[in-house]
Every structure is written in structure tokens, then in C-alpha cells.
mmCIF file of C-alpha atoms and ligand atoms in Angstrom:
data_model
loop_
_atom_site.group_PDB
_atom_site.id
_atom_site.type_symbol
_atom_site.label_atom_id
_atom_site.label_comp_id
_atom_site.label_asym_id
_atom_site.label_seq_id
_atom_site.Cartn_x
_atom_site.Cartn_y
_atom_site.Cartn_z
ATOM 1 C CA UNK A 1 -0.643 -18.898 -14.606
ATOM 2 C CA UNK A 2 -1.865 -15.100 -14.598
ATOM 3 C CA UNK A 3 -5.105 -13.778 -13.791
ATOM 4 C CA UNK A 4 -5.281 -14.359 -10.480
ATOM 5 C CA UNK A 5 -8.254 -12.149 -8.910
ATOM 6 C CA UNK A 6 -7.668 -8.977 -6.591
ATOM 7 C CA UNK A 7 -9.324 -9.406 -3.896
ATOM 8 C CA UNK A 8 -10.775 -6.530 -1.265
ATOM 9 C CA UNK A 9 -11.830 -6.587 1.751
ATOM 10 C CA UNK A 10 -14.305 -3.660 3.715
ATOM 11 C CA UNK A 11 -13.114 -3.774 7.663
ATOM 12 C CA UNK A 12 -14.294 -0.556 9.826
ATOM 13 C CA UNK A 13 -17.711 1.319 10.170
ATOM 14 C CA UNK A 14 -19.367 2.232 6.881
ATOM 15 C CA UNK A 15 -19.931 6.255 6.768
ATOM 16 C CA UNK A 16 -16.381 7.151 9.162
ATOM 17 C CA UNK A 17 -13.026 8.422 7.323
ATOM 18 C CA UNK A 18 -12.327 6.362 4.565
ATOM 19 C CA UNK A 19 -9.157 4.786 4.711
ATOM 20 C CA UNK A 20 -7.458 2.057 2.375
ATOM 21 C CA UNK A 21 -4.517 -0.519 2.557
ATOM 22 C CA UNK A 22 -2.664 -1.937 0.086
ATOM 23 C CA UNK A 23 -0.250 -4.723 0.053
ATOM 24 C CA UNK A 24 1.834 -6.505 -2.222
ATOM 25 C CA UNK A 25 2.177 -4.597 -5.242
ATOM 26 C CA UNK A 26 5.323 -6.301 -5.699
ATOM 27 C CA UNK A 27 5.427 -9.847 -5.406
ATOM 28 C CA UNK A 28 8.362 -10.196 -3.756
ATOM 29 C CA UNK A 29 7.557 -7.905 -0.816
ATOM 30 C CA UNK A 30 4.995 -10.836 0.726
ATOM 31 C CA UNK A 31 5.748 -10.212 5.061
ATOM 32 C CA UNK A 32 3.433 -6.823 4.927
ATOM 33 C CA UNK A 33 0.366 -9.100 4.351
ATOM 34 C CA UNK A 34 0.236 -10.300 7.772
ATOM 35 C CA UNK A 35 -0.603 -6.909 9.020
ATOM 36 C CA UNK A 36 -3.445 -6.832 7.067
ATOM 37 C CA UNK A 37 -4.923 -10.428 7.843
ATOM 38 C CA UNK A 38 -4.525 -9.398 11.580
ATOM 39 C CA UNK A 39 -6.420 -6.151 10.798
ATOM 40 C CA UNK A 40 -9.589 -8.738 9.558
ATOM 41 C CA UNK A 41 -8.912 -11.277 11.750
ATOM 42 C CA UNK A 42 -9.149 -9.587 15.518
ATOM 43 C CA UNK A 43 -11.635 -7.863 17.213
ATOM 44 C CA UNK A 44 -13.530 -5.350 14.828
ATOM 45 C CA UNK A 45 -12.166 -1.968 14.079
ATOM 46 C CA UNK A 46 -13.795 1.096 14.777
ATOM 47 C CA UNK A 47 -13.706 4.680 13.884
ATOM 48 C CA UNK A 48 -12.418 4.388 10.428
ATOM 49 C CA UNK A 49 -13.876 2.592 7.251
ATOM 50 C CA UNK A 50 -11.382 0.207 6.076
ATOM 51 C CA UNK A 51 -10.604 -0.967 2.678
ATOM 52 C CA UNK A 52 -8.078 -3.530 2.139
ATOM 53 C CA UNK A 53 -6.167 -4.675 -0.876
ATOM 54 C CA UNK A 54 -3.961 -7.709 0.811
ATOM 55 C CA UNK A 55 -2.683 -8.900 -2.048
ATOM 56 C CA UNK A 56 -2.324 -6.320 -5.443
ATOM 57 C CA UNK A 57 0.285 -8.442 -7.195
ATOM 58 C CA UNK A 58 -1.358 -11.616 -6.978
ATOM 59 C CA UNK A 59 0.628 -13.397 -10.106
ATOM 60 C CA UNK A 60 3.993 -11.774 -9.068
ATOM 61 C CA UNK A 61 3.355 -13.240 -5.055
ATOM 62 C CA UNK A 62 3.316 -16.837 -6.944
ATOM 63 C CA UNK A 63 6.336 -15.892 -8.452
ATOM 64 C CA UNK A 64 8.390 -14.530 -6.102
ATOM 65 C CA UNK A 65 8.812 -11.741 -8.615
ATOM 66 C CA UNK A 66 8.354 -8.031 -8.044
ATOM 67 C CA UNK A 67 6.910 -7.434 -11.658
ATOM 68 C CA UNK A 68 3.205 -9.530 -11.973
ATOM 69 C CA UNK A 69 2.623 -12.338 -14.408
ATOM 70 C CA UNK A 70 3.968 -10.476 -17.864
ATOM 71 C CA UNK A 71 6.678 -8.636 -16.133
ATOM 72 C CA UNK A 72 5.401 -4.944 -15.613
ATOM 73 C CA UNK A 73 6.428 -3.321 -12.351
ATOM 74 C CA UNK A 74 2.584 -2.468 -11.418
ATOM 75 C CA UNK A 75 4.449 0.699 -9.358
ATOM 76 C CA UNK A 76 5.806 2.466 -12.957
ATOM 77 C CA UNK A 77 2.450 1.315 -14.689
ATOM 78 C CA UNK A 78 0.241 4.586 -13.510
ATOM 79 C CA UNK A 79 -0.878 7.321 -15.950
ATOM 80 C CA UNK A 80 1.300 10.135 -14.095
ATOM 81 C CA UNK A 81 4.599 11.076 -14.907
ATOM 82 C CA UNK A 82 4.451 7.695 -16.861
ATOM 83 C CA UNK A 83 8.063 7.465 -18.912
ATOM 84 C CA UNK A 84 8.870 3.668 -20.660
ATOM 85 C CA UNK A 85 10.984 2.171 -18.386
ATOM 86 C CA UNK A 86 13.107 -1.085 -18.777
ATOM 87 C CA UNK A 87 14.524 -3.952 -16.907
ATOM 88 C CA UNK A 88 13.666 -4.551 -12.883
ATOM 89 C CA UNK A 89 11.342 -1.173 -13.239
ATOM 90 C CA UNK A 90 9.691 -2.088 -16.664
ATOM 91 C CA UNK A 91 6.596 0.666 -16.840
ATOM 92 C CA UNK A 92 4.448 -1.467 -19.388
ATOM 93 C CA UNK A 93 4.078 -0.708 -23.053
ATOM 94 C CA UNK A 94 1.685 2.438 -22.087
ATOM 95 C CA UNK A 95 0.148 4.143 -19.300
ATOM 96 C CA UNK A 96 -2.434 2.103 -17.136
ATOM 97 C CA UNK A 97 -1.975 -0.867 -19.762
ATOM 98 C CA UNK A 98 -2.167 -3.305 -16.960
ATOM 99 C CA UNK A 99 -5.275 -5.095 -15.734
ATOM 100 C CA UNK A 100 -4.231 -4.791 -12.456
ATOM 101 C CA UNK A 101 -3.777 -0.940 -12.450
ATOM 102 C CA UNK A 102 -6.801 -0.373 -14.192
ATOM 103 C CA UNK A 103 -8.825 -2.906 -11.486
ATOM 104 C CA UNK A 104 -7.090 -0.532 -8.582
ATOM 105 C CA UNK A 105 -7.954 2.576 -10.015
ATOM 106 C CA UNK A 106 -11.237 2.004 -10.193
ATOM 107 C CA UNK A 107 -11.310 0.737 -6.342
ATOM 108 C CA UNK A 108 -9.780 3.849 -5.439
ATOM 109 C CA UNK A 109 -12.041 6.313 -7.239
ATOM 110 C CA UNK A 110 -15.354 4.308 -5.869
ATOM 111 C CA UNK A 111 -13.568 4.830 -2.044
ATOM 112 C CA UNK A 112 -12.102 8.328 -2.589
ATOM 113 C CA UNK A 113 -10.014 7.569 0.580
ATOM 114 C CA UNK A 114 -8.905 10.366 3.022
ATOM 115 C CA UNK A 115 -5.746 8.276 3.577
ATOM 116 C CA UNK A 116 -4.146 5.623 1.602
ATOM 117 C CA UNK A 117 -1.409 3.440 2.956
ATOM 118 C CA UNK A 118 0.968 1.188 0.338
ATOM 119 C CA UNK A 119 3.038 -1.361 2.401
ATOM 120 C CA UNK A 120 6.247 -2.600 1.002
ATOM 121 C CA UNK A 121 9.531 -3.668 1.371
ATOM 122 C CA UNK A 122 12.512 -3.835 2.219
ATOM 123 C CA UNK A 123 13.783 -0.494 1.966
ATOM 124 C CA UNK A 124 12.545 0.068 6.356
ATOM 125 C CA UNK A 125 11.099 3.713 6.671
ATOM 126 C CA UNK A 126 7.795 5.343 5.622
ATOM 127 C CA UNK A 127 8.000 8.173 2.691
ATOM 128 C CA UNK A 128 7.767 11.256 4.664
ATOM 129 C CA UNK A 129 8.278 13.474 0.738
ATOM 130 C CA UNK A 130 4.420 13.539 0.381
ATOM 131 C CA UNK A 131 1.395 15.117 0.304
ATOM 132 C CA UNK A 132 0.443 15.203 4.044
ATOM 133 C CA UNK A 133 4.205 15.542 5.434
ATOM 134 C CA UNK A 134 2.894 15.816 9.242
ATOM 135 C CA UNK A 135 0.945 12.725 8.988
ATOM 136 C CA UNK A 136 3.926 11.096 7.633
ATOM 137 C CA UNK A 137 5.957 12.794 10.244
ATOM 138 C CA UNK A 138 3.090 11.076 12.927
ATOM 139 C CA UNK A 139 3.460 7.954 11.501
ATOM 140 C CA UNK A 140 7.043 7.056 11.186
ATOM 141 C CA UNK A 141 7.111 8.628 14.967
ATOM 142 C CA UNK A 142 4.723 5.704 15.522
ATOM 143 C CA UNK A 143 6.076 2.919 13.667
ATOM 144 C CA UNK A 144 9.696 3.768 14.161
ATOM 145 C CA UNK A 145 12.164 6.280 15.982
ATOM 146 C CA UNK A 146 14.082 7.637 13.921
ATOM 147 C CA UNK A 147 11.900 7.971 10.356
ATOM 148 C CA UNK A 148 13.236 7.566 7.114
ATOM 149 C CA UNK A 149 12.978 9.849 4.232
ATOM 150 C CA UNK A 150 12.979 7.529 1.053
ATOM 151 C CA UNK A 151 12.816 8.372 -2.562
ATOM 152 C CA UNK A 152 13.298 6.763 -5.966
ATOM 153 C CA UNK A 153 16.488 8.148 -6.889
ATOM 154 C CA UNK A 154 14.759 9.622 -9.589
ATOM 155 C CA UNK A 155 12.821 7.035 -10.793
ATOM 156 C CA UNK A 156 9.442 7.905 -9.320
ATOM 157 C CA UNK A 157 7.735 7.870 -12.394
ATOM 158 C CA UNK A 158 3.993 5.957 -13.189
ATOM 159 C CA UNK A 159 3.953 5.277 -9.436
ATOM 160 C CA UNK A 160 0.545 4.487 -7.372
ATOM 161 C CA UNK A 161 1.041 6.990 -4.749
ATOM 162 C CA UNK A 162 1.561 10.111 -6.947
ATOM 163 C CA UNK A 163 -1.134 8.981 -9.284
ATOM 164 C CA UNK A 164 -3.124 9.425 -6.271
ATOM 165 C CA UNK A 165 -1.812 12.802 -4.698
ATOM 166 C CA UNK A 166 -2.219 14.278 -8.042
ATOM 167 C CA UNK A 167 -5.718 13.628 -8.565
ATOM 168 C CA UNK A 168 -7.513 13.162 -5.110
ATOM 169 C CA UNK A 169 -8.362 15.410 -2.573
ATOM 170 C CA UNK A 170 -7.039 12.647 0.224
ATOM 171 C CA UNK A 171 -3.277 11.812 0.379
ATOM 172 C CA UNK A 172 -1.260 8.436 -0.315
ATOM 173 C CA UNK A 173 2.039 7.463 1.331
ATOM 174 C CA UNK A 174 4.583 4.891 1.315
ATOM 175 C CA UNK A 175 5.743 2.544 4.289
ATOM 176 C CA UNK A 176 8.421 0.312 4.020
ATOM 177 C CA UNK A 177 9.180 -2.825 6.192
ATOM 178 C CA UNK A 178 12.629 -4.631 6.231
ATOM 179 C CA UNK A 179 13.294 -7.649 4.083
ATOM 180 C CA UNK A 180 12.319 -10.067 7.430
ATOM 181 C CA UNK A 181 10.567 -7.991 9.960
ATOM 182 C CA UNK A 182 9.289 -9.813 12.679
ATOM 183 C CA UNK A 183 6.266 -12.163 13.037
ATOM 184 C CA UNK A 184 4.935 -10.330 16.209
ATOM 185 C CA UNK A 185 5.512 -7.055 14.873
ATOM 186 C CA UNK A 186 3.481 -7.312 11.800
ATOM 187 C CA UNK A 187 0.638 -9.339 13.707
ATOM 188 C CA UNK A 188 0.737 -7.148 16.732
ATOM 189 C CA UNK A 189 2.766 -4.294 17.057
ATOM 190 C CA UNK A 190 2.227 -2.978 13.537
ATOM 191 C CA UNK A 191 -2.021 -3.047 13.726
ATOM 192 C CA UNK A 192 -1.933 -1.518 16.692
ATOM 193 C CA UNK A 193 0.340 1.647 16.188
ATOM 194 C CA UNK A 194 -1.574 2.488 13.057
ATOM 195 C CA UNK A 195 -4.945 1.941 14.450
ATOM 196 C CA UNK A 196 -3.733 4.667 16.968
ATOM 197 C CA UNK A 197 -2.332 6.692 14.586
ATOM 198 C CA UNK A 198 -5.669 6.577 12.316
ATOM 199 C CA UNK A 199 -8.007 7.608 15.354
ATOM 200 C CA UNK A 200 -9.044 3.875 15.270
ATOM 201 C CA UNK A 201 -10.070 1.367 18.202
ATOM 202 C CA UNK A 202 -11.423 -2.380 18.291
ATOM 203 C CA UNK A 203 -14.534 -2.794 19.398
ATOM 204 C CA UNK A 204 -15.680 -5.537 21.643
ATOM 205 C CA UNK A 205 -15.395 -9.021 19.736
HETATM 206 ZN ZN1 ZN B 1 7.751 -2.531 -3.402
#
């Protein structure tokens, strides 16, 4: 089966710092989700406006697969630096030829977040070779000592996040999770520290 909606979800105070989300681009990378559904699920948030992609890769998550449905790694798919990739990293017959990268690029220029965030996993660090290096800095101080510098040995081409920092005025930054991290920390620990991070409370529920 493919065409499995994207669904979004607002969290947060309309009118503060727009922030969004995003889980699940590949569909093998399912554990980040959980921090997500415990952002929606507990008492409201406050401070920030919150959009949420839970699940981008909807037809890969059914599949176990990282690629979605027709086998395109939705993180080589973006109109920057695009170059035709093969294999595990296949980048789609053409820039933004995927439904799925077109439906998320139109979510992010309606938002024009301040901050996006792009959970995956397993690689267990958060990007700090970005746009906003000090709020990567902050945040891998938050979510783990020591921080982790990743890259894609190369092979960041067509990817979300530099889509993004090349064309918005806001920043967007990868954060990696082990292959298994821990129920409690994605329910619990992992909301919390980037609620603090953001400037972001929970009101009274
Ligand atoms: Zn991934």
C-alpha cells in the first residue's frame, strides 16, 4: 500500500516562536515518535507554537524500510544540492519528485519556523555542523554530555535540513537517537530537556 496521509499536529500557543518537529523520515527510525506523542499527550505546552510531523515516512514505517513506498530516501529527495543517488540513499528520479517532499515543503513554508528539529536514528548525537552552531551546542549539552558532531560522509546532498538553512531565515538541525533508546527517556526525559531548551513550559492540565 502507499499513500498513506501525513499527518500534523499544532501543540503550543498560536502567535509565540514557531517551532516544528519532525519524525520518521525514514521508516526504519520508528522509537523518536514517542517523544512526540508525549509532547501531545501531557499537560499543554507553553511558550512556543508547536508543529508536529510524527510520522513523515508513513509507507516506509509499514515497511520497516528507510526509503517510503517506491523506494526514494525522502532525506536525498530535496531541491538543494540534489545529485541522483543510488541504492540505500536513492535521491528519486528528480528534485522534489516525491509527494511526500513536496507535502512537507509546503508545511514548512506556511510555518516559516524559527527552529526546526528532525529526529532520527541510530547514529546517537545531534548535528552540531549547522546553521545555529550554539543552539546545537545548547542542545546536545541538554540531551547528552558529551555531543556528537555527525555528518554524511559526503553524502549530504537533497537533504531536508539544508533545503531549509538555505532558504529560511530560521535554522534546521539534526538529532539522532540510538537504535533502542529507552522507553522513559523518549516519554520523559527527552520532552522535558527540549521544552527547557526551547524556552517552553506546560501549563496547568
Ligand atoms: Zn534517518
Amino acid at each position: 500500500m502507499t499513500g498513506r496521509p501525513i499527518r500534523v499536529w499544532r501543540l503550543g500557543e498560536p502567535g509565540r516562536r514557531r517551532v516544528v518537529m519532525i519524525s520518521t523520515m525514514h521508516g526504519n527510525e520508528p522509537h523518536t515518535r514517542q517523544i512526540l506523542t508525549s509532547l501531545r499527550d501531557r499537560r499543554p505546552i507553553r511558550g512556543i507554537d508547536l508543529g508536529v510531523i510524527p510520522t513523515y515516512n508513513p509507507d516506509g514505517l509499514a515497511r520497516h524500510s528507510r526509503r517510503h513506498a517506491r523506494g526514494v530516501d525522502l532525506n536525498r529527495n530535496y531541491p538543494n544540492d540534489w545529485v541522483d543517488l543510488d541504492g540505500n540513499y536513492e535521491s528519486g528520479p528528480r528534485p522534489a519528485s516525491e509527494p511526500e517532499t513536496g507535502a512537507v515543503m509546503g508545511f514548512l513554508r506556511r510555518i516559516d519556523p524559527a527552529r526546526v528539529i528532525n529526529f532520527h536514528q541510530p547514529l546517537n548525537g545531534v548535528d552540531t555542523d549547522t546553521k545555529d552552531p550554539r543552539f546545537a551546542r545548547r542542545l546536545a549539552r541538554a540531551l547528552w554530555p558529551p555531543q556528537t558532531r555527525l555528518d554524511c560522509g559526503g553524502l549530504c546532498h537533497g537533504t531536508m535540513t539544508g533545503w531549509f538553512n538555505a532558504r529560511f531565515e530560521g535554522s534546521a538541525l539534526t538529532v539522532e537517537y540510538a537504535a533502542r533508546p529507552a522507553r522513559q527517556r523518549m516519554t520523559a526525559e527527552a520532552p522535558r530537556q527540549l521544552l527547557r531548551v526551547l524556552g517552553a513550559t506546560r501549563g496547568p492540565g
